[in-house]
Each structure stands twice: as C-alpha cells, then as structure tokens.
Coordinates of C-alpha atoms in Angstrom, one line a residue:
X1 CA -57.2 129.8 -12.4
X2 CA -55.8 133.3 -11.6
X3 CA -52.8 134.3 -13.7
X4 CA -50.6 135.1 -10.7
X5 CA -51.1 131.6 -9.4
X6 CA -50.0 129.8 -12.6
X7 CA -46.2 130.0 -11.9
X8 CA -46.7 128.6 -8.5
X9 CA -48.7 125.7 -9.9
X10 CA -46.0 125.0 -12.5
X11 CA -43.3 125.0 -9.9
X12 CA -45.2 122.6 -7.7
X13 CA -45.7 120.2 -10.6
X14 CA -42.1 120.5 -11.6
X15 CA -41.0 119.6 -8.0
X16 CA -43.5 116.7 -7.9
X17 CA -42.3 115.2 -11.2
X18 CA -38.7 115.6 -10.1
X19 CA -35.9 114.1 -12.2
X20 CA -38.3 112.7 -14.8
X21 CA -39.2 116.2 -16.0
X22 CA -36.9 118.2 -18.2
X23 CA -38.3 121.7 -18.7
X24 CA -37.5 123.6 -21.9
X25 CA -35.2 126.6 -21.8
X26 CA -38.1 129.0 -22.1
X27 CA -40.0 127.4 -19.2
X28 CA -43.1 125.3 -19.5
X29 CA -46.8 126.1 -19.8
X30 CA -49.5 124.3 -18.0
X31 CA -50.6 122.8 -21.3
X32 CA -47.2 121.4 -21.9
X33 CA -47.0 119.9 -18.4
X34 CA -50.4 118.3 -18.5
X35 CA -49.6 116.9 -22.0
X36 CA -46.7 114.9 -20.8
X37 CA -47.0 111.1 -21.7
X38 CA -47.9 108.8 -18.8
X39 CA -47.5 105.0 -19.0
X40 CA -49.6 102.5 -17.0
X41 CA -51.2 99.1 -17.3
X42 CA -47.9 97.3 -17.8
X43 CA -48.4 93.7 -18.8
X44 CA -45.9 90.9 -19.6
X45 CA -46.8 88.1 -22.0
X46 CA -46.7 84.5 -20.5
X47 CA -44.7 83.5 -23.6
X48 CA -42.4 85.0 -26.2
X49 CA -41.2 87.9 -24.0
X50 CA -43.5 90.6 -25.2
X51 CA -44.4 93.6 -22.9
X52 CA -47.4 95.9 -23.4
X53 CA -48.6 99.0 -21.7
X54 CA -51.0 101.9 -22.0
X55 CA -49.6 105.4 -22.9
X56 CA -51.7 108.5 -22.3
X57 CA -50.5 111.7 -24.1
X58 CA -52.5 114.9 -24.1
X59 CA -55.5 112.8 -23.0
X60 CA -55.2 110.4 -26.0
X61 CA -54.9 106.7 -24.9
X62 CA -53.1 104.1 -27.0
X63 CA -51.6 100.6 -26.4
X64 CA -48.0 100.1 -27.1
X65 CA -45.9 96.9 -27.2
X66 CA -42.2 96.0 -27.2
X67 CA -40.7 92.7 -28.3
X68 CA -37.4 91.0 -28.0
X69 CA -34.6 91.2 -28.8
X70 CA -34.4 95.0 -29.2
X71 CA -37.6 95.9 -27.4
X72 CA -38.3 98.9 -29.6
X73 CA -41.7 100.4 -28.7
X74 CA -44.4 100.4 -31.3
X75 CA -48.0 101.5 -31.1
X76 CA -50.8 99.0 -31.5
X77 CA -54.0 101.1 -31.5
X78 CA -54.6 104.3 -33.4
X79 CA -56.7 106.6 -31.3
X80 CA -56.2 110.3 -32.1
X81 CA -58.5 112.3 -29.8
X82 CA -59.2 112.7 -26.2
X83 CA -62.6 111.1 -26.1
X84 CA -62.5 110.3 -22.3
X85 CA -62.8 106.5 -23.0
X86 CA -60.4 104.7 -20.7
X87 CA -58.4 101.6 -21.6
X88 CA -57.7 99.2 -18.8
X89 CA -57.4 95.6 -17.7
X90 CA -54.7 94.8 -20.4
X91 CA -53.9 91.1 -20.5
X92 CA -52.2 88.7 -22.9
X93 CA -53.6 85.5 -24.3
X94 CA -51.8 82.4 -23.2
X95 CA -49.7 82.2 -26.4
X96 CA -48.5 85.8 -26.0
X97 CA -49.5 86.8 -29.5
X98 CA -52.9 88.5 -28.7
X99 CA -53.7 91.3 -26.3
X100 CA -57.0 91.7 -24.6
X101 CA -58.2 95.0 -23.1
X102 CA -61.3 96.8 -21.9
X103 CA -62.3 100.1 -23.5
X104 CA -65.0 102.4 -22.5
X105 CA -65.9 104.3 -19.3
X106 CA -69.5 105.4 -19.8
X107 CA -68.6 109.0 -19.0
X108 CA -69.2 110.4 -22.5
X109 CA -67.4 113.7 -22.1
X110 CA -67.9 114.6 -25.7
X111 CA -71.7 114.2 -25.4
X112 CA -72.0 111.7 -28.3
X113 CA -75.5 110.8 -29.2
X114 CA -74.5 107.1 -29.0
X115 CA -71.6 106.8 -26.4
X116 CA -69.3 103.9 -26.6
X117 CA -70.1 100.8 -24.4
X118 CA -67.6 99.3 -22.0
X119 CA -66.5 96.3 -24.0
X120 CA -63.6 93.8 -24.3
X121 CA -61.4 94.0 -27.4
X122 CA -58.5 92.0 -28.8
X123 CA -55.6 93.0 -31.0
X124 CA -52.8 90.9 -32.4
X125 CA -49.2 92.0 -32.0
X126 CA -48.5 91.7 -35.7
X127 CA -50.9 94.5 -36.6
X128 CA -54.4 94.9 -37.8
X129 CA -57.5 96.5 -36.4
X130 CA -58.8 95.8 -32.9
X131 CA -61.7 93.2 -32.7
X132 CA -64.6 93.6 -30.4
X133 CA -65.1 90.5 -28.3
X134 CA -68.1 91.3 -26.1
X135 CA -69.7 93.8 -23.8
X136 CA -68.2 93.5 -20.4
X137 CA -65.0 93.8 -18.3
X138 CA -62.4 91.9 -16.3
X139 CA -61.3 89.5 -19.1
X140 CA -59.7 86.2 -17.9
X141 CA -58.6 83.4 -20.2
X142 CA -59.4 79.9 -19.3
X143 CA -56.6 77.5 -18.3
X144 CA -57.1 75.6 -21.5
X145 CA -56.6 78.8 -23.5
X146 CA -59.7 78.3 -25.7
X147 CA -62.2 80.7 -24.0
X148 CA -62.4 84.1 -22.4
X149 CA -64.1 84.6 -19.1
X150 CA -65.5 88.1 -18.2
X151 CA -68.0 90.0 -16.2
X152 CA -71.1 91.6 -17.6
X153 CA -73.5 93.6 -15.4
X154 CA -72.2 91.7 -12.3
X155 CA -72.5 88.2 -13.8
X156 CA -69.8 85.8 -15.2
X157 CA -69.9 85.1 -18.9
X158 CA -67.7 83.1 -21.3
X159 CA -67.0 83.5 -25.0
X160 CA -64.7 81.5 -27.4
X161 CA -61.3 83.1 -28.3
X162 CA -62.1 82.5 -32.0
X163 CA -65.4 84.5 -31.6
X164 CA -69.0 83.5 -31.2
X165 CA -71.9 84.0 -28.9
X166 CA -71.2 84.7 -25.2
X167 CA -72.8 82.4 -22.6
X168 CA -73.6 83.1 -19.0
X169 CA -71.6 80.8 -16.7
X170 CA -74.0 80.9 -13.7
X171 CA -76.3 83.1 -11.8
X172 CA -76.0 84.3 -8.2
X173 CA -77.2 87.1 -6.0
X174 CA -75.3 90.3 -5.8
X175 CA -72.4 91.2 -8.1
X176 CA -69.6 88.9 -9.1
X177 CA -65.9 90.1 -9.2
X178 CA -62.3 88.8 -8.6
X179 CA -62.6 85.7 -10.8
X180 CA -59.9 83.1 -10.1
X181 CA -59.5 79.8 -11.9
X182 CA -58.2 76.8 -9.9
X183 CA -54.9 75.4 -11.2
X184 CA -56.6 72.5 -13.0
X185 CA -59.3 74.7 -14.4
X186 CA -62.2 72.7 -13.0
X187 CA -63.4 75.3 -10.4
X188 CA -63.7 79.1 -10.3
X189 CA -63.4 81.2 -7.2
X190 CA -65.1 84.5 -7.1
X191 CA -66.3 87.3 -4.8
X192 CA -70.0 87.8 -4.5
X193 CA -70.6 91.4 -3.4
X194 CA -73.9 92.2 -1.6
X195 CA -75.6 95.5 -0.8
X196 CA -77.5 98.3 -2.6
X197 CA -74.2 99.6 -4.3
X198 CA -75.5 103.2 -3.9
X199 CA -71.9 104.4 -3.0
X200 CA -70.1 102.3 -5.6
X201 CA -69.0 99.5 -3.2
X202 CA -70.6 96.5 -1.5
X203 CA -71.7 96.4 2.2
X204 CA -70.5 92.9 2.6
X205 CA -69.3 90.0 0.4
X206 CA -68.8 86.2 0.3
X207 CA -66.3 84.0 -1.4
X208 CA -67.8 81.4 -3.7
X209 CA -66.4 78.4 -5.6
X210 CA -68.2 77.3 -8.8
X211 CA -67.6 73.7 -9.8
X212 CA -67.8 73.7 -13.6
X213 CA -68.1 69.9 -13.8
X214 CA -70.9 69.5 -11.2
X215 CA -72.5 72.9 -11.9
X216 CA -72.7 73.8 -8.2
X217 CA -71.6 76.7 -6.0
X218 CA -69.9 76.2 -2.6
X219 CA -69.8 79.2 -0.2
X220 CA -66.5 79.5 1.6
X221 CA -66.6 80.0 5.3
X222 CA -69.6 82.4 5.0
X223 CA -70.2 85.1 7.5
X224 CA -71.5 88.7 7.4
X225 CA -68.1 90.3 6.6
X226 CA -66.3 91.6 3.6
X227 CA -64.4 88.7 2.2
X228 CA -62.2 89.4 -0.8
X229 CA -59.0 88.5 -2.7
X230 CA -59.3 84.7 -3.0
X231 CA -56.1 82.9 -4.1
X232 CA -55.7 79.2 -4.8
X233 CA -52.9 77.1 -3.3
X234 CA -50.6 75.7 -6.0
X235 CA -52.1 72.2 -5.6
X236 CA -55.7 73.6 -5.7
X237 CA -56.6 72.0 -2.4
X238 CA -57.0 75.2 -0.4
X239 CA -58.2 78.7 -0.8
X240 CA -56.9 81.7 1.1
X241 CA -58.6 85.1 1.3
X242 CA -58.8 88.4 3.3
X243 CA -61.6 89.0 5.7
X244 CA -62.6 92.5 6.8
X245 CA -65.4 94.0 8.9
X246 CA -68.5 94.8 6.8
X247 CA -69.4 98.4 5.9
X248 CA -72.0 98.9 8.6
X249 CA -72.0 102.6 8.2
X250 CA -71.8 104.8 5.2
X251 CA -68.4 106.6 4.9
X252 CA -67.0 109.0 2.4
X253 CA -63.7 108.3 0.6
X254 CA -62.0 111.0 2.7
X255 CA -63.2 110.0 6.2
X256 CA -60.7 108.3 8.6
X257 CA -60.9 104.6 9.2
X258 CA -59.4 104.0 12.6
X259 CA -62.2 102.1 14.4
X260 CA -62.7 98.9 12.3
X261 CA -62.0 95.5 13.6
X262 CA -58.6 94.0 12.7
X263 CA -58.4 92.4 9.3
X264 CA -57.4 88.7 9.0
X265 CA -56.3 86.0 6.6
X266 CA -58.3 82.8 6.4
X267 CA -57.6 79.5 4.7
X268 CA -60.5 77.2 3.6
X269 CA -61.2 73.8 2.1
X270 CA -63.0 74.6 -1.3
X271 CA -64.8 71.2 -1.1
X272 CA -66.5 71.6 2.2
X273 CA -66.3 75.4 2.6
X274 CA -64.9 75.2 6.1
X275 CA -62.2 77.6 7.0
X276 CA -60.0 78.8 9.8
X277 CA -58.1 82.0 10.7
X278 CA -54.3 81.8 10.2
X279 CA -53.4 85.5 10.8
X280 CA -55.1 88.5 12.5
X281 CA -53.8 92.0 12.5
X282 CA -52.8 93.4 16.0
X283 CA -54.7 96.2 17.6
X284 CA -53.4 99.7 16.9
X285 CA -51.6 100.8 13.7
X286 CA -52.1 98.3 10.9
X287 CA -55.4 96.9 12.1
X288 CA -57.4 98.5 9.3
X289 CA -56.7 96.8 5.9
X290 CA -55.2 99.0 3.2
X291 CA -55.6 97.9 -0.4
X292 CA -52.7 97.4 -2.8
X293 CA -52.4 98.0 -6.5
X294 CA -51.9 94.3 -7.3
X295 CA -53.9 91.4 -8.5
X296 CA -53.8 89.8 -5.1
X297 CA -52.7 91.3 -1.7
X298 CA -51.8 87.8 -0.5
X299 CA -49.8 85.0 -2.3
X300 CA -49.0 81.4 -1.6
X301 CA -45.3 80.8 -0.9
X302 CA -43.1 77.7 -0.6
X303 CA -43.6 75.1 2.1
X304 CA -47.4 75.6 2.1
X305 CA -47.1 79.1 3.6

C-alpha cells in the first residue's frame, strides 16, 4: 500500500467503526486498527444462564464465557498465535456446563507439514484443556442429551458425549447438511445437496426425514428445486421449508440475481412426504430469496402459523 494512501484508509476505517472506536491521542496505525478485538459466535446456554462467544484479537481466536450473577468475562481456550484456524459453530450441551465447537479451516497459512484437521472439540466451563471429540463439523446434541450428531465428509455421524467410537447414522446421495431433530427425537430432518459442488454450493437439494426407529428415509415433497431450512412444528406433525429455483446456470458471488423464480414456503407431512405451498413471493422486488445470519429463516409461531 502506498504511504500517501495510508491516512485515507485509516480515516475510512475510523468512520466505519464509528462510536465503538476510540483512537489514541497520537492517532492510530493500520496495525492497531486491524488488531482491534472482534466478538462473534454468541451462544447462550439452555440452562444456568451462561453465555459464550468467540473473540478474535490480532488474528488470535479464543473462546470466552460469562456466568451469572456478575457475568465477568473469562477466557476458556489458550491460543496464542494467528495460525489461521477458525473456531465456529459454538454450542452448549443441554446441561449448560460443556461447550462444543469446531476448530480448523484447512487453509494452513503457516504451511505446517501436518495441518490441523477440522474437528469437533469440547471444553467444560470450570476449566481444563479442550477435548477432541471427532473429525467433522455442525455439532448437534440429541434430544436425550447423551449423544452428539455431526457431519463428516457430507454424511451424518453420531458419537457419545462421554467419548467413544463415532458411528455413521445413514448413507444417502449428495451431501447432508442442516440437521434438525424432531421434538420427540425420533426423526431427523436434513437437507440433501446434489450437484458436482465445483463452485462450493449445490445445484439443487431435497429435504429428507430419517426415521431412527424404522431406519428409513422419506423424501419431502421432492422436486428439482433448491429446498432448504427445514423446521419442525412444535408438535412434530408438520415440516416447513423454503423452496427456491435450482442453480441452472453457474454464477459468481458478485453477479446480480434478478431473474430467478419467486421463492416460496411449503409445509409438508413428514409421514407421507406430501406438501403444499402456503406462501409465494410476489414478482418484482423481494422475489429472489436473500439468506439470513440465523439458524432458520422461518419459524413456527402461535396458532399453528
């Protein structure tokens, strides 16, 4: 970067950060600005009131936790270098005393001879070293609270909380994602992504329901579209999801998306797989679905809405 452009860049960053940024009296260097701590991955425990989050400072990523009644922050992990390994998918165990997270990105910016794998780890809130659970990502605890469900190379696996050998839950074509347990824990909704994945995303996808008792998969209202974001009704008798037009043409992440068919919301019977459309976006602005930074873009409300 040219020297005469540095003050302009610093000023733009200062304006962007706004009231959260307090510059020292002597001004700030680019190194100081880029070293500001950044918090993300906020997660609340289902019990005991704990709150955990990821803090990145000067490229070093660590997990922090705050507990009632004073909620004083304290660091859980002890990473001291910017190794490029991301920490994400932070989630609590049902009892709120253990934290699960995924560490590893596969980028290996330090050119280590043996780069770290993307694996699921756990750490207790009362201290101690993190414990490796299994290779994989997307950890999800079972409703009974005794097992951890996760994805490894596009397939669903389970492993006991207490440790042990991981077992594949089932096999299916494509890649599995968006795992969602039914309220009673007997069935598992998931997204089956199909395509060659050359551009990092699927061409089309189905919603499937795996019955853990009968060991069978029911495909929900299948069609050649991009179905995603399954969410169970509170009573477990219906399944809602978002339907989009499939990716028929290759697009870059910066190309405009103005000509796709309107997105819709559908509700289906998980037993038979039959579904119906309950909402369809109008033509014009809003017809192209825009993703949200949330576990689900749709939620069930009161009065079966």
